[in-house]
Short mmCIF file of C-alpha atoms in Angstrom, two decimals:
data_model
loop_
_atom_site.label_atom_id
_atom_site.label_comp_id
_atom_site.label_asym_id
_atom_site.label_seq_id
_atom_site.Cartn_x
_atom_site.Cartn_y
_atom_site.Cartn_z
CA LEU A 24 112.46 13.24 -113.20
CA LYS A 25 109.84 15.85 -112.38
CA GLU A 26 108.92 13.99 -109.19
CA ILE A 27 112.59 13.67 -108.17
CA HIS A 28 112.83 17.48 -108.49
CA GLU A 29 109.64 17.96 -106.45
CA GLN A 30 111.22 16.36 -103.38
CA THR A 31 112.56 19.66 -102.03
CA GLN A 32 109.05 21.10 -101.78
CA ALA A 33 107.35 17.82 -100.81
CA VAL A 34 109.69 17.32 -97.84
CA GLN A 35 109.15 20.89 -96.67
CA ASP A 36 105.37 20.51 -97.03
CA THR A 37 105.46 17.30 -94.93
CA PHE A 38 106.91 19.01 -91.85
CA ALA A 39 105.34 22.45 -92.40
CA GLY A 40 102.73 23.19 -89.73
CA ARG A 41 103.76 20.15 -87.69
CA VAL A 42 106.85 21.64 -86.09
CA ASP A 43 106.72 24.64 -83.77
CA PHE A 44 110.35 25.70 -84.17
CA GLU A 45 110.01 28.57 -81.70
CA ASN A 46 108.79 26.42 -78.80
CA ALA A 47 110.47 23.17 -79.93
CA ARG A 48 107.24 21.16 -80.14
CA ILE A 49 105.88 18.56 -82.57
CA LEU A 50 102.22 19.16 -83.43
CA LEU A 51 100.31 16.12 -84.70
CA ASP A 52 96.63 17.07 -84.70
CA SER A 53 95.45 13.92 -86.51
CA VAL A 54 96.31 11.53 -83.63
CA GLN A 55 93.31 10.25 -81.69
CA ILE A 56 95.40 8.14 -79.30
CA THR A 57 95.91 10.13 -76.10
CA GLU A 58 99.39 10.94 -74.82
CA ASP A 59 98.68 8.84 -71.73
CA GLU A 60 97.79 5.85 -73.94
CA LEU A 61 100.93 6.37 -76.00
CA ARG A 62 103.06 6.30 -72.85
CA HIS A 63 101.85 2.73 -72.31
CA ILE A 64 103.11 1.62 -75.74
CA GLU A 65 106.06 -0.75 -75.27
CA ARG A 66 106.69 -1.95 -78.84
CA ILE A 67 106.08 -0.74 -82.37
CA HIS A 68 105.36 -2.94 -85.40
CA ILE A 69 105.91 -1.24 -88.76
CA LEU A 70 103.98 -2.89 -91.59
CA ALA A 71 104.66 -2.11 -95.25
CA CYS A 72 105.54 -3.42 -98.72
CA GLY A 73 108.15 -2.51 -101.33
CA THR A 74 109.67 0.96 -101.05
CA SER A 75 107.50 1.69 -98.00
CA TRP A 76 109.11 -1.31 -96.28
CA HIS A 77 112.51 0.28 -96.89
CA SER A 78 111.29 3.50 -95.29
CA GLY A 79 110.06 1.37 -92.37
CA LEU A 80 113.55 -0.09 -91.90
CA ILE A 81 114.92 3.44 -91.57
CA GLY A 82 111.99 4.27 -89.30
CA LYS A 83 113.21 1.53 -86.96
CA PHE A 84 116.57 3.32 -86.60
CA LEU A 85 114.84 6.68 -86.10
CA ILE A 86 112.30 5.55 -83.49
CA GLU A 87 114.70 3.36 -81.54
CA HIS A 88 117.36 6.10 -81.47
CA ILE A 89 115.10 9.08 -80.75
CA ALA A 90 112.22 7.57 -78.72
CA ARG A 91 114.00 4.45 -77.36
CA ILE A 92 111.05 2.15 -78.15
CA PRO A 93 111.78 -1.29 -79.70
CA VAL A 94 110.60 -1.62 -83.29
CA GLU A 95 109.96 -4.62 -85.55
CA VAL A 96 109.55 -4.11 -89.30
CA ASP A 97 107.47 -6.64 -91.22
CA TYR A 98 106.39 -7.16 -94.79
CA GLY A 99 102.63 -6.73 -94.86
CA SER A 100 102.42 -9.92 -96.94
CA GLU A 101 104.22 -11.98 -94.26
CA TYR A 102 102.96 -10.50 -91.00
CA ARG A 103 99.62 -12.23 -90.51
CA TYR A 104 100.95 -15.61 -91.59
CA ARG A 105 103.42 -15.82 -88.72
CA ASP A 106 100.97 -15.36 -85.80
CA PRO A 107 102.69 -12.20 -84.48
CA ILE A 108 102.90 -11.52 -80.75
CA VAL A 109 100.65 -8.49 -80.34
CA ASP A 110 98.69 -6.93 -77.50
CA ALA A 111 97.38 -3.51 -76.42
CA ARG A 112 100.93 -2.30 -75.71
CA VAL A 113 101.82 -2.54 -79.42
CA LEU A 114 101.45 0.38 -81.82
CA ALA A 115 101.11 -0.96 -85.38
CA VAL A 116 102.22 1.59 -87.99
CA GLY A 117 101.13 0.87 -91.56
CA ILE A 118 103.05 2.72 -94.29
CA SER A 119 101.46 2.99 -97.73
CA GLN A 120 101.69 5.72 -100.38
CA SER A 121 98.18 5.00 -101.64
CA GLY A 122 96.66 3.82 -98.37
CA GLU A 123 95.08 0.97 -100.33
CA THR A 124 97.91 -1.62 -100.45
CA ALA A 125 96.05 -4.89 -99.82
CA ASP A 126 98.81 -6.69 -97.91
CA THR A 127 99.53 -3.70 -95.66
CA ILE A 128 95.82 -3.17 -94.88
CA SER A 129 95.41 -6.90 -94.07
CA ALA A 130 98.43 -6.80 -91.76
CA MET A 131 97.09 -3.70 -89.98
CA GLU A 132 93.73 -5.42 -89.47
CA ALA A 133 95.47 -8.54 -88.13
CA ALA A 134 97.35 -6.38 -85.60
CA ARG A 135 94.11 -4.62 -84.56
CA GLU A 136 92.33 -7.96 -84.07
CA ARG A 137 95.04 -8.87 -81.55
CA GLY A 138 94.62 -5.62 -79.61
CA ALA A 139 97.18 -3.27 -81.19
CA ARG A 140 96.57 0.46 -81.65
CA LEU A 141 96.71 1.50 -85.33
CA PHE A 142 98.62 4.35 -86.92
CA THR A 143 99.38 5.08 -90.57
CA ILE A 144 101.72 7.13 -92.74
CA CYS A 145 100.00 7.76 -96.04
CA ASN A 146 99.84 10.14 -99.01
CA VAL A 147 96.12 9.90 -99.88
CA LEU A 148 93.42 11.64 -97.87
CA GLY A 149 90.53 9.38 -96.85
CA SER A 150 92.15 6.16 -98.09
CA GLN A 151 91.41 2.81 -96.43
CA ALA A 152 94.55 2.86 -94.25
CA THR A 153 93.57 6.25 -92.84
CA ARG A 154 89.97 5.18 -92.20
CA ILE A 155 90.95 2.21 -90.01
CA SER A 156 93.69 4.09 -88.10
CA GLU A 157 93.59 6.09 -84.87
CA GLY A 158 96.43 8.32 -85.96
CA VAL A 159 97.63 9.56 -89.36
CA ILE A 160 100.63 11.47 -90.63
CA TYR A 161 99.90 12.50 -94.20
CA THR A 162 102.92 12.85 -96.44
CA HIS A 163 102.20 15.99 -98.42
CA ALA A 164 103.96 14.65 -101.51
CA GLY A 165 101.12 15.49 -103.89
CA PRO A 166 100.06 13.02 -106.60
CA GLU A 167 102.87 10.61 -107.52
CA ILE A 168 102.32 9.39 -111.09
CA GLY A 169 105.58 7.49 -111.66
CA VAL A 170 105.17 3.86 -110.64
CA ALA A 171 108.64 3.73 -109.04
CA SER A 172 108.29 5.75 -105.84
CA THR A 173 110.64 8.70 -105.24
CA LYS A 174 109.06 11.65 -103.42
CA ALA A 175 106.66 9.35 -101.53
CA PHE A 176 109.71 7.57 -100.07
CA THR A 177 111.57 10.67 -98.89
CA THR A 178 108.40 12.20 -97.40
CA GLN A 179 107.69 8.92 -95.58
CA LEU A 180 111.13 9.24 -93.96
CA VAL A 181 110.29 12.78 -92.82
CA ALA A 182 106.95 11.53 -91.43
CA LEU A 183 108.74 8.75 -89.52
CA TYR A 184 111.21 11.31 -88.13
CA LEU A 185 108.24 13.40 -86.94
CA LEU A 186 106.63 10.30 -85.38
CA ALA A 187 109.88 9.46 -83.55
CA LEU A 188 110.14 13.04 -82.24
CA TYR A 189 106.48 13.04 -81.20
CA LEU A 190 106.94 9.80 -79.25
CA ARG A 191 110.02 11.28 -77.57
CA GLN A 192 108.03 14.39 -76.68
CA VAL A 193 105.24 12.25 -75.19
CA LYS A 194 107.72 10.18 -73.16
CA THR A 195 110.07 12.94 -71.93
CA GLY A 196 108.04 16.12 -72.30
CA ALA A 197 110.49 17.79 -74.66
CA VAL A 198 112.27 17.59 -78.02
CA GLU A 199 115.84 18.86 -78.17
CA ARG A 200 116.28 21.75 -80.56
CA HIS A 201 119.10 20.13 -82.55
CA TYR A 202 116.61 17.58 -83.95
CA LEU A 203 114.45 20.42 -85.30
CA ASP A 204 117.38 22.48 -86.62
CA ALA A 205 118.48 19.44 -88.65
CA LEU A 206 114.99 19.20 -90.18
CA ALA A 207 114.93 22.92 -91.04
CA HIS A 208 118.16 22.57 -93.06
CA LEU A 209 116.98 19.49 -94.99
CA PRO A 210 115.15 21.10 -97.97
CA LEU A 211 118.23 23.18 -98.91
CA ALA A 212 120.42 20.06 -98.82
CA ILE A 213 117.94 18.19 -101.06
CA ASP A 214 117.95 21.06 -103.55
CA GLU A 215 121.76 21.07 -103.48
CA VAL A 216 122.17 17.34 -104.11
CA ILE A 217 119.75 17.40 -107.06
CA ARG A 218 121.63 20.33 -108.63
CA LEU A 219 125.05 18.77 -107.93
CA GLN A 220 124.30 15.24 -109.10
CA GLU A 221 121.85 15.38 -112.00
CA LYS A 222 124.51 15.71 -114.73
CA PRO A 223 127.08 13.37 -113.10
CA MET A 224 124.39 10.65 -112.72
CA ALA A 225 123.49 11.02 -116.40
CA GLU A 226 127.18 10.52 -117.25
CA MET A 227 127.48 7.54 -114.91
CA ALA A 228 124.43 5.94 -116.53
CA LYS A 229 126.08 6.40 -119.92
CA LYS A 230 129.10 4.39 -118.70
CA HIS A 231 127.29 1.60 -116.88
CA HIS A 232 123.90 1.12 -118.56
CA ARG A 233 125.06 -2.08 -120.28
CA ALA A 234 125.96 -3.77 -116.97
CA GLU A 235 123.95 -6.92 -116.30
CA ASN A 236 124.22 -6.73 -112.51
CA PHE A 237 124.76 -4.08 -109.82
CA LEU A 238 125.60 -4.49 -106.12
CA TYR A 239 124.64 -1.80 -103.57
CA LEU A 240 126.21 -1.79 -100.09
CA GLY A 241 125.30 0.19 -96.97
CA ARG A 242 125.76 0.00 -93.21
CA GLY A 243 123.50 0.95 -90.32
CA ILE A 244 120.79 3.42 -91.22
CA ASN A 245 122.07 3.46 -94.82
CA TYR A 246 121.66 -0.28 -95.41
CA PRO A 247 117.97 0.29 -96.38
CA ILE A 248 119.18 2.94 -98.86
CA ALA A 249 121.29 0.23 -100.53
CA LEU A 250 118.09 -1.85 -100.78
CA GLU A 251 116.14 1.11 -102.17
CA GLY A 252 118.86 2.05 -104.68
CA ALA A 253 118.88 -1.54 -105.96
CA LEU A 254 115.07 -1.66 -106.14
CA LYS A 255 114.90 1.58 -108.14
CA LEU A 256 117.44 0.27 -110.66
CA LYS A 257 115.54 -3.02 -111.00
CA GLU A 258 112.18 -1.32 -111.43
CA ILE A 259 113.20 1.35 -113.92
CA SER A 260 116.06 -0.15 -115.97
CA TYR A 261 115.40 -3.93 -115.62
CA ILE A 262 119.02 -4.50 -114.54
CA HIS A 263 119.37 -7.17 -111.86
CA ALA A 264 120.54 -5.35 -108.74
CA GLU A 265 121.01 -6.44 -105.15
CA GLY A 266 121.23 -4.37 -101.97
CA TYR A 267 123.27 -5.85 -99.12
CA PRO A 268 124.58 -4.88 -95.66
CA ALA A 269 128.20 -3.96 -96.36
CA GLY A 270 129.50 -6.15 -93.54
CA GLU A 271 127.80 -9.19 -95.08
CA MET A 272 129.56 -8.85 -98.43
CA LYS A 273 132.20 -11.41 -97.54
CA HIS A 274 129.45 -13.89 -96.59
CA GLY A 275 128.48 -14.51 -100.19
CA PRO A 276 128.23 -11.57 -102.62
CA ILE A 277 132.01 -11.21 -102.78
CA ALA A 278 131.93 -14.27 -105.06
CA LEU A 279 130.11 -12.19 -107.70
CA ILE A 280 132.73 -9.44 -107.93
CA ASP A 281 134.62 -9.12 -111.21
CA GLU A 282 135.51 -6.35 -113.66
CA ASP A 283 131.93 -6.27 -115.00
CA LEU A 284 130.21 -5.65 -111.65
CA PRO A 285 129.60 -2.04 -110.55
CA VAL A 286 129.50 -1.86 -106.73
CA VAL A 287 127.83 1.23 -105.24
CA ALA A 288 128.77 1.69 -101.57
CA ILE A 289 127.28 4.32 -99.28
CA ALA A 290 130.16 5.76 -97.26
CA THR A 291 128.60 8.44 -95.06
CA GLY A 292 128.29 8.54 -91.29
CA ASN A 293 130.74 8.60 -88.41
CA ASP A 294 134.42 7.67 -88.66
CA LEU A 295 133.85 4.07 -87.58
CA LEU A 296 131.17 3.42 -90.23
CA PHE A 297 133.16 5.28 -92.89
CA GLU A 298 136.30 3.22 -92.25
CA LYS A 299 134.30 -0.02 -92.32
CA VAL A 300 132.73 0.81 -95.69
CA LYS A 301 136.11 1.97 -97.01
CA SER A 302 137.49 -1.44 -96.06
CA ASN A 303 134.67 -3.08 -98.07
CA LEU A 304 135.57 -0.90 -101.05
CA GLN A 305 139.21 -1.97 -100.79
CA GLU A 306 138.07 -5.60 -101.01
CA VAL A 307 136.05 -4.80 -104.16
CA ASN A 308 138.99 -2.94 -105.65
CA ALA A 309 141.35 -5.86 -104.96
CA ARG A 310 139.02 -8.12 -106.96
CA ASP A 311 138.82 -5.71 -109.94
CA GLY A 312 135.20 -4.70 -109.31
CA VAL A 313 134.00 -1.28 -110.47
CA VAL A 314 134.10 0.82 -107.27
CA ILE A 315 131.52 3.61 -106.93
CA ALA A 316 131.39 5.42 -103.57
CA LEU A 317 128.61 7.71 -102.41
CA THR A 318 130.10 9.92 -99.71
CA ASP A 319 129.97 13.25 -97.91
CA ARG A 320 133.72 13.09 -97.26
CA ASP A 321 136.63 14.54 -99.19
CA GLU A 322 137.49 12.23 -102.08
CA GLU A 323 141.08 11.98 -100.81
CA GLU A 324 139.87 10.22 -97.66
CA LEU A 325 138.89 7.26 -99.87
CA GLY A 326 142.54 6.73 -100.72
CA GLY A 327 142.24 6.58 -104.51
CA ILE A 328 140.49 3.20 -104.56
CA CYS A 329 137.32 4.42 -106.32
CA ASP A 330 136.56 4.44 -110.01
CA GLU A 331 133.86 7.02 -109.39
CA VAL A 332 132.70 9.14 -106.44
CA ILE A 333 129.20 10.53 -105.86
CA THR A 334 129.49 13.52 -103.50
CA VAL A 335 126.55 14.52 -101.30
CA PRO A 336 126.09 17.29 -98.70
CA THR A 337 126.33 16.42 -95.02
CA VAL A 338 123.21 16.62 -92.85
CA SER A 339 122.27 15.04 -89.51
CA PRO A 340 123.13 11.30 -89.59
CA LEU A 341 119.44 10.50 -88.93
CA LEU A 342 118.38 12.46 -92.03
CA GLN A 343 121.37 11.58 -94.23
CA PRO A 344 119.49 8.65 -95.90
CA ILE A 345 117.08 11.18 -97.48
CA ILE A 346 120.04 12.92 -99.15
CA ASN A 347 121.84 9.69 -100.06
CA VAL A 348 118.92 8.13 -101.93
CA ILE A 349 118.48 11.02 -104.39
CA PRO A 350 121.58 10.38 -106.56
CA LEU A 351 120.57 6.70 -106.67
CA GLN A 352 117.10 7.70 -107.91
CA LEU A 353 118.75 9.83 -110.62
CA LEU A 354 121.13 7.02 -111.57
CA ALA A 355 118.22 4.59 -111.98
CA TYR A 356 116.25 7.14 -114.02
CA PHE A 357 119.07 7.91 -116.47
CA THR A 358 120.05 4.24 -116.75
CA GLY A 359 116.45 3.35 -117.62
CA LEU A 360 116.38 6.09 -120.27
CA ARG A 361 119.65 4.82 -121.79
CA ARG A 362 118.22 1.32 -122.00
CA GLY A 363 115.04 2.52 -123.69
CA ALA A 364 112.77 1.53 -120.78
CA ASP A 365 109.52 3.30 -119.91
CA VAL A 366 110.71 4.97 -116.70
CA ASP A 367 107.24 6.19 -115.67
CA GLN A 368 105.32 2.96 -116.32
CA PRO A 369 107.75 0.01 -116.00
CA ARG A 370 106.48 -3.32 -117.27
CA ASN A 371 104.51 -5.64 -114.98
CA LEU A 372 104.26 -3.06 -112.16
CA ALA A 373 101.23 -1.28 -110.70
CA LYS A 374 101.35 1.99 -108.76
CA SER A 375 99.13 0.61 -106.02
CA VAL A 376 99.01 -3.14 -105.36
CA THR A 377 95.39 -3.62 -104.32
CA VAL A 378 95.35 -7.44 -104.62
CA GLU A 379 97.23 -10.01 -102.54
#
């Protein structure tokens, strides 16, 4: 819980000193790849495991939207076994909280052997990932003791946002001010969502901690948040949970829905995405599932189909995932407590997976 609360400061520390708000510039002094070399990059491969892989999936949306460079996201453990197509025009970005994750390091080395330039997003100064990379963005999250990652995840998303803006700046010469204004407002929104949702998530855990399964749904940039919400619940409470793209629900998971299945759907974003997720919620409601919506809209817009609503503040759509994940972290934490689990040191898990 302490580390969930530290996210406001950790996020601010991650962009502090790297954004010149006055002149609208991104300042990354730990990048040894020249701007000219970066302009020749045609593709990006993001390599990560676990929660860091989820941040990489969001990074794909951020980089493709802001910098317009194609991105592939791979599990570190799978990458080198599929003979990836890599050359000098590929930037391989390894994401690892510890910088020592064996599968991620191996994948980065496999990319380098094939000619890729190496970059890393990491929380630990001087770790192996940083030593083999030509560019580093440190997430200033501070030590993360809890095995289930919280503040490392949200700071990784900020680092990926900075990387996307930096690549845009290199390509076009400028970063539009609205991207930076959105970042400046983020810490306040994080503080607000923690204050707003801590007690409601404790109450929700009280109601649903005996559930045997959970389903999390999200669309677009929030689909990885559905994956991350499900992973947190699995790790901390030992409840089987699955994250799914909301549009894929009718291609299988809909068969699981009954009165014992809580379905958490992330309904933020533009009108089109909101209406699509609302339609998914109506399908859950029609099959007597327990409907839980996470939204930044007025509750009335959901049309009374929800059993429970988690309200979050609105920020830029590209940064909204950072806000949306926090109530899901709190829900997992309080559910784990209710079930008597060790929320800081869950069974069978290690903080840093240094073996394959």
